[in-house]
mmCIF file of C-alpha atoms and ligand atoms in Angstrom:
data_model
loop_
_atom_site.group_PDB
_atom_site.id
_atom_site.type_symbol
_atom_site.label_atom_id
_atom_site.label_comp_id
_atom_site.label_asym_id
_atom_site.label_seq_id
_atom_site.Cartn_x
_atom_site.Cartn_y
_atom_site.Cartn_z
ATOM 1 C CA UNK H 213 -22.842 6.705 -13.547
ATOM 2 C CA UNK H 214 -20.034 4.007 -13.040
ATOM 3 C CA UNK H 215 -21.319 0.606 -14.330
ATOM 4 C CA UNK H 216 -24.670 1.119 -12.513
ATOM 5 C CA UNK H 217 -23.099 2.964 -9.554
ATOM 6 C CA UNK H 218 -24.858 6.093 -8.893
ATOM 7 C CA UNK H 219 -23.256 7.219 -5.526
ATOM 8 C CA UNK H 220 -19.697 6.584 -4.085
ATOM 9 C CA UNK H 221 -18.200 7.799 -0.676
ATOM 10 C CA UNK H 222 -15.173 9.116 -0.396
ATOM 11 C CA UNK H 223 -13.719 8.625 3.213
ATOM 12 C CA UNK H 224 -10.657 11.029 3.795
ATOM 13 C CA UNK H 225 -10.577 13.973 1.351
ATOM 14 C CA UNK H 226 -7.100 15.016 1.075
ATOM 15 C CA UNK H 227 -4.875 14.917 -2.063
ATOM 16 C CA UNK H 228 -5.685 11.514 -2.746
ATOM 17 C CA UNK H 229 -9.366 11.283 -1.443
ATOM 18 C CA UNK H 230 -10.165 14.624 -3.159
ATOM 19 C CA UNK H 231 -8.568 13.374 -6.388
ATOM 20 C CA UNK H 232 -10.920 10.125 -6.157
ATOM 21 C CA UNK H 233 -13.695 12.519 -5.651
ATOM 22 C CA UNK H 234 -13.200 14.507 -8.389
ATOM 23 C CA UNK H 235 -12.739 11.681 -10.803
ATOM 24 C CA UNK H 236 -16.061 10.046 -9.671
ATOM 25 C CA UNK H 237 -18.029 13.437 -9.855
ATOM 26 C CA UNK H 238 -16.848 14.306 -13.450
ATOM 27 C CA UNK H 239 -17.850 10.725 -14.754
ATOM 28 C CA UNK H 240 -21.153 11.725 -13.590
ATOM 29 C CA UNK H 241 -21.290 10.000 -10.067
ATOM 30 C CA UNK H 242 -22.774 11.649 -7.079
ATOM 31 C CA UNK H 243 -20.124 11.752 -4.331
ATOM 32 C CA UNK H 244 -20.326 12.151 -0.584
ATOM 33 C CA UNK H 245 -17.098 12.839 1.243
ATOM 34 C CA UNK H 246 -16.424 12.342 5.092
ATOM 35 C CA UNK H 247 -12.951 13.991 6.463
ATOM 36 C CA UNK H 248 -12.862 15.785 9.847
ATOM 37 C CA UNK H 249 -10.305 18.806 8.575
ATOM 38 C CA UNK H 250 -12.248 21.933 8.567
ATOM 39 C CA UNK H 251 -10.363 22.788 5.631
ATOM 40 C CA UNK H 252 -11.332 19.838 3.824
ATOM 41 C CA UNK H 253 -14.215 21.325 1.717
ATOM 42 C CA UNK H 254 -11.925 23.943 0.288
ATOM 43 C CA UNK H 255 -9.012 21.741 -0.684
ATOM 44 C CA UNK H 256 -11.703 19.480 -2.413
ATOM 45 C CA UNK H 257 -13.318 22.092 -3.990
ATOM 46 C CA UNK H 258 -9.941 23.541 -5.407
ATOM 47 C CA UNK H 259 -8.877 19.688 -6.779
ATOM 48 C CA UNK H 260 -12.250 19.516 -8.279
ATOM 49 C CA UNK H 261 -11.647 22.944 -10.110
ATOM 50 C CA UNK H 262 -8.184 21.751 -11.570
ATOM 51 C CA UNK H 263 -9.935 18.506 -12.133
ATOM 52 C CA UNK H 264 -12.679 20.317 -14.176
ATOM 53 C CA UNK H 265 -10.112 22.159 -16.155
ATOM 54 C CA UNK H 266 -8.041 18.914 -16.946
ATOM 55 C CA UNK H 267 -11.451 16.887 -18.124
ATOM 56 C CA UNK H 268 -12.683 19.913 -20.187
ATOM 57 C CA UNK H 269 -9.332 19.830 -22.332
ATOM 58 C CA UNK H 270 -9.420 15.948 -22.414
ATOM 59 C CA UNK H 271 -13.285 15.383 -23.148
ATOM 60 C CA UNK H 272 -14.749 18.601 -24.116
ATOM 61 C CA UNK H 273 -18.347 18.687 -24.849
ATOM 62 C CA UNK H 274 -18.394 14.522 -24.488
ATOM 63 C CA UNK H 275 -18.386 15.029 -20.909
ATOM 64 C CA UNK H 276 -21.553 13.606 -18.936
ATOM 65 C CA UNK H 277 -23.247 16.144 -16.681
ATOM 66 C CA UNK H 278 -21.064 16.013 -13.259
ATOM 67 C CA UNK H 279 -22.269 13.976 -10.181
ATOM 68 C CA UNK H 280 -22.891 16.073 -7.023
ATOM 69 C CA UNK H 281 -20.225 16.620 -4.318
ATOM 70 C CA UNK H 282 -21.190 16.911 -0.715
ATOM 71 C CA UNK H 283 -19.866 16.721 2.626
ATOM 72 C CA UNK H 284 -21.130 14.183 5.212
ATOM 73 C CA UNK H 285 -20.629 14.871 9.023
ATOM 74 C CA UNK H 286 -19.965 11.085 9.648
ATOM 75 C CA UNK H 287 -18.986 7.827 7.928
ATOM 76 C CA UNK H 288 -22.363 6.526 8.133
ATOM 77 C CA UNK H 289 -23.930 9.406 6.565
ATOM 78 C CA UNK H 290 -21.513 9.410 3.593
ATOM 79 C CA UNK H 291 -21.999 5.613 2.873
ATOM 80 C CA UNK H 292 -25.499 5.725 3.294
ATOM 81 C CA UNK H 293 -26.405 4.566 -0.233
ATOM 82 C CA UNK H 294 -23.218 4.302 -1.742
ATOM 83 C CA UNK H 295 -22.310 1.871 -4.718
ATOM 84 C CA UNK H 296 -18.697 1.933 -3.867
ATOM 85 C CA UNK H 297 -16.536 3.272 -1.012
ATOM 86 C CA UNK H 298 -13.081 4.449 -1.461
ATOM 87 C CA UNK H 299 -10.811 5.095 1.750
ATOM 88 C CA UNK H 300 -8.278 7.549 1.702
ATOM 89 C CA UNK H 301 -7.278 8.243 5.433
ATOM 90 C CA UNK H 302 -3.546 8.877 6.177
ATOM 91 C CA UNK H 303 -1.141 5.880 5.906
ATOM 92 C CA UNK H 304 -1.497 4.106 9.615
ATOM 93 C CA UNK H 305 -2.647 0.539 10.151
ATOM 94 C CA UNK H 306 -4.285 1.615 13.306
ATOM 95 C CA UNK H 307 -6.510 4.635 11.869
ATOM 96 C CA UNK H 308 -7.234 2.418 8.685
ATOM 97 C CA UNK H 309 -8.567 -0.469 10.742
ATOM 98 C CA UNK H 310 -10.839 1.944 12.626
ATOM 99 C CA UNK H 311 -12.158 3.727 9.619
ATOM 100 C CA UNK H 312 -12.501 0.501 7.620
ATOM 101 C CA UNK H 313 -14.466 -0.925 10.526
ATOM 102 C CA UNK H 314 -16.824 2.024 10.648
ATOM 103 C CA UNK H 315 -17.288 1.828 6.706
ATOM 104 C CA UNK H 316 -17.883 -2.107 6.891
ATOM 105 C CA UNK H 317 -20.516 -1.485 9.591
ATOM 106 C CA UNK H 318 -22.631 1.043 7.809
ATOM 107 C CA UNK H 319 -22.162 0.686 4.134
ATOM 108 C CA UNK H 320 -24.949 -1.260 2.061
ATOM 109 C CA UNK H 321 -24.444 -5.051 1.958
ATOM 110 C CA UNK H 322 -22.410 -5.926 -1.283
ATOM 111 C CA UNK H 323 -21.039 -2.597 -1.541
ATOM 112 C CA UNK H 324 -16.972 -2.916 -2.411
ATOM 113 C CA UNK H 325 -14.684 -1.098 -0.148
ATOM 114 C CA UNK H 326 -11.399 0.017 -1.601
ATOM 115 C CA UNK H 327 -8.425 1.297 0.412
ATOM 116 C CA UNK H 328 -5.975 3.499 -1.539
ATOM 117 C CA UNK H 329 -3.078 2.612 0.815
ATOM 118 C CA UNK H 330 0.311 2.954 -0.788
ATOM 119 C CA UNK H 331 1.627 -0.160 0.678
ATOM 120 C CA UNK H 332 -0.260 -1.704 3.590
ATOM 121 C CA UNK H 333 -1.510 -5.196 3.616
ATOM 122 C CA UNK H 334 -4.889 -6.002 2.433
ATOM 123 C CA UNK H 335 -5.045 -9.025 4.951
ATOM 124 C CA UNK H 336 -3.811 -6.755 7.654
ATOM 125 C CA UNK H 337 -6.527 -4.306 7.246
ATOM 126 C CA UNK H 338 -9.557 -6.775 6.850
ATOM 127 C CA UNK H 339 -8.803 -8.466 10.196
ATOM 128 C CA UNK H 340 -11.693 -7.846 12.155
ATOM 129 C CA UNK H 341 -14.331 -6.596 9.620
ATOM 130 C CA UNK H 342 -17.840 -8.175 9.640
ATOM 131 C CA UNK H 343 -17.464 -8.831 5.624
ATOM 132 C CA UNK H 344 -13.863 -8.701 5.018
ATOM 133 C CA UNK H 345 -14.579 -10.555 1.637
ATOM 134 C CA UNK H 346 -15.676 -6.967 0.127
ATOM 135 C CA UNK H 347 -12.384 -5.103 1.286
ATOM 136 C CA UNK H 348 -9.517 -4.788 -1.222
ATOM 137 C CA UNK H 349 -6.696 -2.324 -2.308
ATOM 138 C CA UNK H 350 -7.400 0.173 -4.913
ATOM 139 C CA UNK H 351 -4.187 2.284 -5.084
ATOM 140 C CA UNK H 352 -4.334 4.848 -7.437
ATOM 141 C CA UNK H 353 -1.303 7.601 -8.387
ATOM 142 C CA UNK H 354 -1.658 11.348 -8.131
ATOM 143 C CA UNK H 355 -3.067 13.069 -9.565
ATOM 144 C CA UNK H 356 -5.844 10.382 -9.580
ATOM 145 C CA UNK H 357 -8.046 12.476 -11.720
ATOM 146 C CA UNK H 358 -5.737 12.303 -14.611
ATOM 147 C CA UNK H 359 -3.434 9.158 -14.085
ATOM 148 C CA UNK H 360 -5.304 5.828 -15.621
ATOM 149 C CA UNK H 361 -3.324 3.484 -13.453
ATOM 150 C CA UNK H 362 -5.017 1.653 -10.289
ATOM 151 C CA UNK H 363 -3.328 -1.670 -8.665
ATOM 152 C CA UNK H 364 -5.988 -3.975 -7.393
ATOM 153 C CA UNK H 365 -4.554 -5.972 -4.504
ATOM 154 C CA UNK H 366 -6.818 -8.831 -2.742
ATOM 155 C CA UNK H 367 -6.094 -9.932 0.765
ATOM 156 C CA UNK H 368 -6.659 -13.333 2.317
ATOM 157 C CA UNK H 369 -10.345 -13.151 2.672
ATOM 158 C CA UNK H 370 -11.045 -10.952 -0.287
ATOM 159 C CA UNK H 371 -13.983 -12.201 -2.317
ATOM 160 C CA UNK H 372 -12.799 -12.683 -6.249
ATOM 161 C CA UNK H 373 -16.216 -11.069 -7.176
ATOM 162 C CA UNK H 374 -15.058 -7.939 -5.224
ATOM 163 C CA UNK H 375 -11.952 -7.915 -7.327
ATOM 164 C CA UNK H 376 -13.864 -8.071 -10.422
ATOM 165 C CA UNK H 377 -16.275 -5.543 -9.768
ATOM 166 C CA UNK H 378 -13.783 -2.908 -8.593
ATOM 167 C CA UNK H 379 -11.904 -3.548 -11.975
ATOM 168 C CA UNK H 380 -15.011 -2.870 -13.790
ATOM 169 C CA UNK H 381 -15.883 0.032 -11.747
ATOM 170 C CA UNK H 382 -12.537 1.779 -12.229
ATOM 171 C CA UNK H 383 -12.357 0.801 -16.000
ATOM 172 C CA UNK H 384 -15.866 2.622 -16.136
ATOM 173 C CA UNK H 385 -14.272 5.968 -14.924
ATOM 174 C CA UNK H 386 -11.679 5.644 -17.550
ATOM 175 C CA UNK H 387 -8.555 4.114 -15.696
ATOM 176 C CA UNK H 388 -6.616 0.926 -16.142
ATOM 177 C CA UNK H 389 -6.889 -1.405 -13.564
ATOM 178 C CA UNK H 390 -3.895 -3.938 -12.996
ATOM 179 C CA UNK H 391 -4.654 -6.799 -10.541
ATOM 180 C CA UNK H 392 -1.444 -7.550 -8.370
ATOM 181 C CA UNK H 393 -1.199 -11.419 -8.356
ATOM 182 C CA UNK H 394 0.495 -11.729 -4.951
ATOM 183 C CA UNK H 395 -0.055 -9.640 -1.825
ATOM 184 C CA UNK H 396 3.097 -7.688 -1.063
ATOM 185 C CA UNK H 397 4.119 -4.607 0.840
ATOM 186 C CA UNK H 398 3.963 -1.501 -1.484
ATOM 187 C CA UNK H 399 2.518 -3.547 -4.536
ATOM 188 C CA UNK H 400 4.485 -2.868 -7.778
ATOM 189 C CA UNK H 401 4.312 0.943 -8.424
ATOM 190 C CA UNK H 402 6.003 2.082 -5.108
ATOM 191 C CA UNK H 403 8.543 -0.807 -5.062
ATOM 192 C CA UNK H 404 9.725 0.385 -8.330
ATOM 193 C CA UNK H 405 9.439 3.951 -7.186
ATOM 194 C CA UNK H 406 11.246 3.368 -3.711
ATOM 195 C CA UNK H 407 13.889 1.919 -5.382
ATOM 196 C CA UNK H 408 14.879 4.867 -7.509
ATOM 197 C CA UNK H 409 13.826 7.288 -4.542
ATOM 198 C CA UNK H 410 16.429 5.719 -2.293
ATOM 199 C CA UNK H 411 19.122 5.852 -5.316
ATOM 200 C CA UNK H 412 18.229 9.547 -5.925
ATOM 201 C CA UNK H 413 18.441 10.587 -1.947
ATOM 202 C CA UNK H 414 21.818 9.161 -1.980
ATOM 203 C CA UNK H 415 23.043 11.108 -5.124
ATOM 204 C CA UNK H 416 22.181 14.356 -3.197
ATOM 205 C CA UNK H 417 23.632 12.936 -0.076
ATOM 206 C CA UNK H 418 26.741 12.374 -1.428
ATOM 207 C CA UNK H 419 26.988 15.513 -3.507
ATOM 208 C CA UNK H 420 26.751 13.831 -6.614
ATOM 209 C CA UNK H 421 23.824 15.884 -7.868
ATOM 210 C CA UNK H 422 21.284 18.436 -7.179
ATOM 211 C CA UNK H 423 17.667 17.754 -7.317
ATOM 212 C CA UNK H 424 17.368 19.444 -10.593
ATOM 213 C CA UNK H 425 20.099 17.580 -11.937
ATOM 214 C CA UNK H 426 18.612 14.368 -10.910
ATOM 215 C CA UNK H 427 15.021 15.538 -12.528
ATOM 216 C CA UNK H 428 16.772 16.630 -15.602
ATOM 217 C CA UNK H 429 18.366 13.213 -16.281
ATOM 218 C CA UNK H 430 15.155 11.599 -15.797
ATOM 219 C CA UNK H 431 13.153 13.778 -17.749
ATOM 220 C CA UNK H 432 15.188 14.397 -20.539
ATOM 221 C CA UNK H 433 16.268 10.959 -21.129
ATOM 222 C CA UNK H 434 14.923 7.506 -19.580
ATOM 223 C CA UNK H 435 11.802 9.169 -18.007
ATOM 224 C CA UNK H 436 10.463 9.714 -21.599
ATOM 225 C CA UNK H 437 11.190 6.059 -22.626
ATOM 226 C CA UNK H 438 9.341 4.927 -19.210
ATOM 227 C CA UNK H 439 6.420 6.961 -19.806
ATOM 228 C CA UNK H 440 5.794 4.878 -23.174
ATOM 229 C CA UNK H 441 7.346 1.356 -22.750
ATOM 230 C CA UNK H 442 8.191 0.768 -19.345
ATOM 231 C CA UNK H 443 11.593 -0.851 -18.316
ATOM 232 C CA UNK H 444 11.498 -4.524 -20.194
ATOM 233 C CA UNK H 445 10.464 -3.288 -23.393
ATOM 234 C CA UNK H 446 12.831 -0.648 -23.188
ATOM 235 C CA UNK H 447 15.714 -2.782 -22.496
ATOM 236 C CA UNK H 448 14.625 -5.192 -25.250
ATOM 237 C CA UNK H 449 15.097 -2.414 -27.707
ATOM 238 C CA UNK H 450 18.404 -1.513 -25.799
ATOM 239 C CA UNK H 451 19.721 -5.254 -26.575
ATOM 240 C CA UNK H 452 19.368 -4.223 -30.537
ATOM 241 C CA UNK H 453 18.439 -6.728 -32.997
ATOM 242 C CA UNK H 454 19.487 -9.713 -30.826
ATOM 243 C CA UNK H 455 16.911 -8.298 -28.344
ATOM 244 C CA UNK H 456 16.257 -9.039 -24.399
ATOM 245 C CA UNK H 457 18.821 -11.889 -24.190
ATOM 246 C CA UNK H 458 21.521 -10.179 -25.499
ATOM 247 C CA UNK H 459 20.956 -7.115 -23.237
ATOM 248 C CA UNK H 460 20.916 -9.428 -20.136
ATOM 249 C CA UNK H 461 23.993 -11.040 -21.185
ATOM 250 C CA UNK H 462 25.919 -7.654 -21.942
ATOM 251 C CA UNK H 463 24.527 -5.974 -18.936
ATOM 252 C CA UNK H 464 23.867 -9.005 -16.542
ATOM 253 C CA UNK H 465 27.369 -8.737 -14.904
ATOM 254 C CA UNK H 466 27.115 -5.145 -13.995
ATOM 255 C CA UNK H 467 24.523 -5.923 -11.452
ATOM 256 C CA UNK H 468 27.164 -7.924 -9.402
ATOM 257 C CA UNK H 469 29.433 -4.790 -9.327
ATOM 258 C CA UNK H 470 27.075 -3.373 -8.064
ATOM 259 C CA UNK H 471 25.890 -0.063 -9.290
ATOM 260 C CA UNK H 472 23.330 0.460 -6.865
ATOM 261 C CA UNK H 473 22.908 1.404 -3.199
ATOM 262 C CA UNK H 474 19.477 -0.123 -2.839
ATOM 263 C CA UNK H 475 19.301 -1.714 0.229
ATOM 264 C CA UNK H 476 21.277 1.192 2.079
ATOM 265 C CA UNK H 477 18.919 4.006 3.279
ATOM 266 C CA UNK H 478 20.372 7.441 3.906
ATOM 267 C CA UNK H 479 19.880 9.272 7.266
ATOM 268 C CA UNK H 480 17.321 11.959 6.518
ATOM 269 C CA UNK H 481 19.264 14.136 8.962
ATOM 270 C CA UNK H 482 18.665 17.954 9.084
ATOM 271 C CA UNK H 483 21.523 18.498 6.532
ATOM 272 C CA UNK H 484 20.258 16.300 4.091
ATOM 273 C CA UNK H 485 16.690 17.879 4.590
ATOM 274 C CA UNK H 486 17.695 21.281 4.411
ATOM 275 C CA UNK H 487 19.922 20.610 1.235
ATOM 276 C CA UNK H 488 16.939 18.988 -0.629
ATOM 277 C CA UNK H 489 14.568 21.523 0.428
ATOM 278 C CA UNK H 490 16.530 24.298 -0.697
ATOM 279 C CA UNK H 491 17.524 22.769 -3.923
ATOM 280 C CA UNK H 492 13.822 21.910 -4.604
ATOM 281 C CA UNK H 493 12.975 25.569 -3.468
ATOM 282 C CA UNK H 494 15.450 26.838 -6.216
ATOM 283 C CA UNK H 495 14.206 24.506 -9.161
ATOM 284 C CA UNK H 496 10.639 25.609 -8.475
ATOM 285 C CA UNK H 497 11.814 29.221 -9.406
ATOM 286 C CA UNK H 498 8.864 30.905 -7.507
ATOM 287 C CA UNK H 499 6.262 28.967 -9.038
ATOM 288 C CA UNK H 500 3.507 28.360 -6.351
ATOM 289 C CA UNK H 501 2.275 24.441 -5.814
ATOM 290 C CA UNK H 502 -0.899 25.616 -7.787
ATOM 291 C CA UNK H 503 0.863 26.714 -10.674
ATOM 292 C CA UNK H 504 3.076 23.808 -10.700
ATOM 293 C CA UNK H 505 0.089 21.470 -10.303
ATOM 294 C CA UNK H 506 -1.519 23.094 -13.488
ATOM 295 C CA UNK H 507 1.757 22.844 -15.413
ATOM 296 C CA UNK H 508 2.283 18.956 -14.286
ATOM 297 C CA UNK H 509 -1.645 18.612 -15.520
ATOM 298 C CA UNK H 510 -0.948 20.454 -18.917
ATOM 299 C CA UNK H 511 2.212 18.165 -19.561
ATOM 300 C CA UNK H 512 0.293 14.994 -18.554
ATOM 301 C CA UNK H 513 -2.482 15.565 -20.924
ATOM 302 C CA UNK H 514 0.049 16.522 -23.962
ATOM 303 C CA UNK H 515 2.002 13.227 -23.166
ATOM 304 C CA UNK H 516 -1.329 11.075 -23.043
ATOM 305 C CA UNK H 517 -2.736 12.860 -26.094
ATOM 306 C CA UNK H 518 0.687 12.062 -27.950
ATOM 307 C CA UNK H 519 0.507 8.682 -26.881
ATOM 308 C CA UNK H 520 -3.179 8.450 -28.084
ATOM 309 C CA UNK H 521 -2.426 9.236 -31.698
ATOM 310 C CA UNK H 522 0.171 6.381 -31.691
ATOM 311 C CA UNK H 523 -0.980 3.821 -34.225
ATOM 312 C CA UNK H 524 -4.475 2.985 -34.423
ATOM 313 C CA UNK H 525 -5.294 2.174 -30.938
ATOM 314 C CA UNK H 526 -3.156 4.485 -29.049
ATOM 315 C CA UNK H 527 -0.256 3.155 -26.946
ATOM 316 C CA UNK H 528 -0.059 2.653 -23.172
ATOM 317 C CA UNK H 529 -1.720 5.614 -21.265
ATOM 318 C CA UNK H 530 -2.871 6.888 -24.512
ATOM 319 C CA UNK H 531 -4.755 3.626 -25.267
ATOM 320 C CA UNK H 532 -6.630 4.136 -22.001
ATOM 321 C CA UNK H 533 -7.499 7.609 -22.802
ATOM 322 C CA UNK H 534 -8.710 6.791 -26.599
ATOM 323 C CA UNK H 535 -10.942 4.085 -24.667
ATOM 324 C CA UNK H 536 -12.078 6.467 -22.140
ATOM 325 C CA UNK H 537 -13.026 8.887 -24.679
ATOM 326 C CA UNK H 538 -14.992 6.153 -26.639
ATOM 327 C CA UNK H 539 -16.810 5.006 -23.650
ATOM 328 C CA UNK H 540 -17.977 8.688 -22.537
ATOM 329 C CA UNK H 541 -19.164 8.958 -26.675
ATOM 330 C CA UNK H 542 -20.763 5.741 -26.454
ATOM 331 C CA UNK H 543 -22.656 6.606 -23.361
ATOM 332 C CA UNK H 544 -23.748 10.034 -24.692
ATOM 333 C CA UNK H 545 -25.049 8.568 -27.856
ATOM 334 C CA UNK H 546 -26.931 5.752 -25.978
ATOM 335 C CA UNK H 547 -28.455 7.934 -23.233
ATOM 336 C CA UNK H 548 -28.518 11.200 -24.542
ATOM 337 C CA UNK H 549 -27.517 12.770 -21.308
ATOM 338 C CA UNK H 550 -26.997 16.246 -20.768
ATOM 339 C CA UNK H 551 -23.509 17.139 -22.013
ATOM 340 C CA UNK H 552 -21.490 19.738 -20.643
ATOM 341 C CA UNK H 553 -20.185 22.501 -23.240
ATOM 342 C CA UNK H 554 -16.559 22.624 -23.099
HETATM 343 N N1 NAD Z 826 -0.086 11.271 -1.850
HETATM 344 C C1 NAD Z 826 0.206 10.224 -2.805
HETATM 345 O O1 NAD Z 826 0.954 10.549 -3.646
HETATM 346 C C2 NAD Z 826 -0.390 8.941 -2.733
HETATM 347 C C3 NAD Z 826 -0.495 8.217 -3.859
HETATM 348 C C4 NAD Z 826 -1.106 7.027 -3.557
HETATM 349 C C5 NAD Z 826 -1.843 6.485 -2.449
HETATM 350 N N2 NAD Z 826 -1.821 7.411 -1.340
HETATM 351 C C6 NAD Z 826 -2.231 6.641 0.100
HETATM 352 O O2 NAD Z 826 -3.411 7.637 -0.070
HETATM 353 C C7 NAD Z 826 -4.154 7.734 1.466
HETATM 354 C C8 NAD Z 826 -4.085 9.263 1.909
HETATM 355 O O3 NAD Z 826 -2.994 9.955 1.556
HETATM 356 P P1 NAD Z 826 -3.078 11.396 1.136
HETATM 357 O O4 NAD Z 826 -1.618 11.614 0.250
HETATM 358 O O5 NAD Z 826 -4.359 11.898 0.557
HETATM 359 O O6 NAD Z 826 -3.002 12.072 2.512
HETATM 360 P P2 NAD Z 826 -3.634 13.576 3.034
HETATM 361 O O7 NAD Z 826 -3.185 14.061 4.345
HETATM 362 O O8 NAD Z 826 -3.625 14.577 1.983
HETATM 363 O O9 NAD Z 826 -5.051 13.401 3.052
HETATM 364 C C9 NAD Z 826 -5.262 12.505 4.190
HETATM 365 C C10 NAD Z 826 -7.057 12.859 4.569
HETATM 366 O O10 NAD Z 826 -7.759 12.194 5.681
HETATM 367 C C11 NAD Z 826 -8.322 12.940 6.374
HETATM 368 N N3 NAD Z 826 -8.851 12.132 7.934
HETATM 369 C C12 NAD Z 826 -7.628 11.602 8.565
HETATM 370 N N4 NAD Z 826 -8.578 10.875 9.585
HETATM 371 C C13 NAD Z 826 -9.922 10.829 9.295
HETATM 372 C C14 NAD Z 826 -10.902 10.078 9.553
HETATM 373 N N5 NAD Z 826 -10.890 9.551 10.784
HETATM 374 N N6 NAD Z 826 -12.023 9.979 8.864
HETATM 375 C C15 NAD Z 826 -11.914 10.439 7.513
HETATM 376 N N7 NAD Z 826 -10.849 11.485 7.082
HETATM 377 C C16 NAD Z 826 -9.787 11.176 7.928
HETATM 378 C C17 NAD Z 826 -7.428 14.057 7.017
HETATM 379 O O11 NAD Z 826 -8.066 15.107 7.415
HETATM 380 C C18 NAD Z 826 -7.007 14.267 5.512
HETATM 381 O O12 NAD Z 826 -7.665 15.135 4.864
HETATM 382 C C19 NAD Z 826 -2.690 7.328 2.244
HETATM 383 O O13 NAD Z 826 -3.241 5.765 2.475
HETATM 384 C C20 NAD Z 826 -1.453 7.261 1.233
HETATM 385 O O14 NAD Z 826 -0.509 6.075 1.299
HETATM 386 C C21 NAD Z 826 -1.157 8.717 -1.412
#
């Protein structure tokens, strides 16, 4: 159950919708998925299997009995009785609007509807809805069943109570909701990622580095700093004892040189696509996507557990994990729910 929610609906059950379904089910919520892809059930079940494996490692015997996962033939059937609806269909405004209108017309009164969009504006998506006040963005990060962050973005007509409700619901399934103060394209996370991605594409395009060398530069270096302190606190420390002011004085002028190609976009022509895809195949060294997903999940669990051991309360994503564990333990003690042995 998630703060009184016993049933949720996931409209769209691909990479992201399947991840949401898994997170909800493993937190004890019954989920109905609606997805026209005949292969969606197989994919979502495979995702749930990965998620179960990860949850067993993270929460062991404190896991609640999982909810059920069923596939519905229509949006109306999926949202029937749902206390929360998460939309995760492909990133096209016209499609989102059509699907959201269908959800809004059939979901129970008062049920919050969240869109997983990576960057579309909620104000654009709520145009034409009968109850625009209950629509907001709940933008997760892949894998949804492991990474705690969800960005909540309100549109012009979103009811503040819906934001509060969504934040509570997400926290109750172990997530860290961050409410974005202003409605902007791509929100916070994807703006930052897009900036780095553009630079990385130029570096490959200009023959400066291979995809593997760029990933190595991240994962052996600043990626480790980002995972635990982000960018500002990391730079504060880079300023030495004089802190942030000194850092800004010292490196501020570099911004004008400039060290970045941020506003330019490389042409993704055949040559660049071939180079990136070929180098990426080489980097994978024969490991399948499924094998890489499990390695990724194990690594994320190891990083989060290390951060959980930092200090008394844990640090960053480790603090979120510690809270999730405590919440599940409290719930188990309070309700004596049937535990899953792990
Ligand atoms: N992939 C990511 O890393 C990521 C991260 C955060 C957010 N998102 C966002 O999540 C959303 C979904 O992306 P994804 O990566 O899961 O895509 P995906 O292609 O893996 O999944 C989309 C699913 O929607 C289904 N679908 C299509 N039309 C539908 C309809 N009318 N009703 C119900 N289902 C329908 C498709 O069959 C497919 O299974 C997008 O808005 C995307 O921007 C993606």
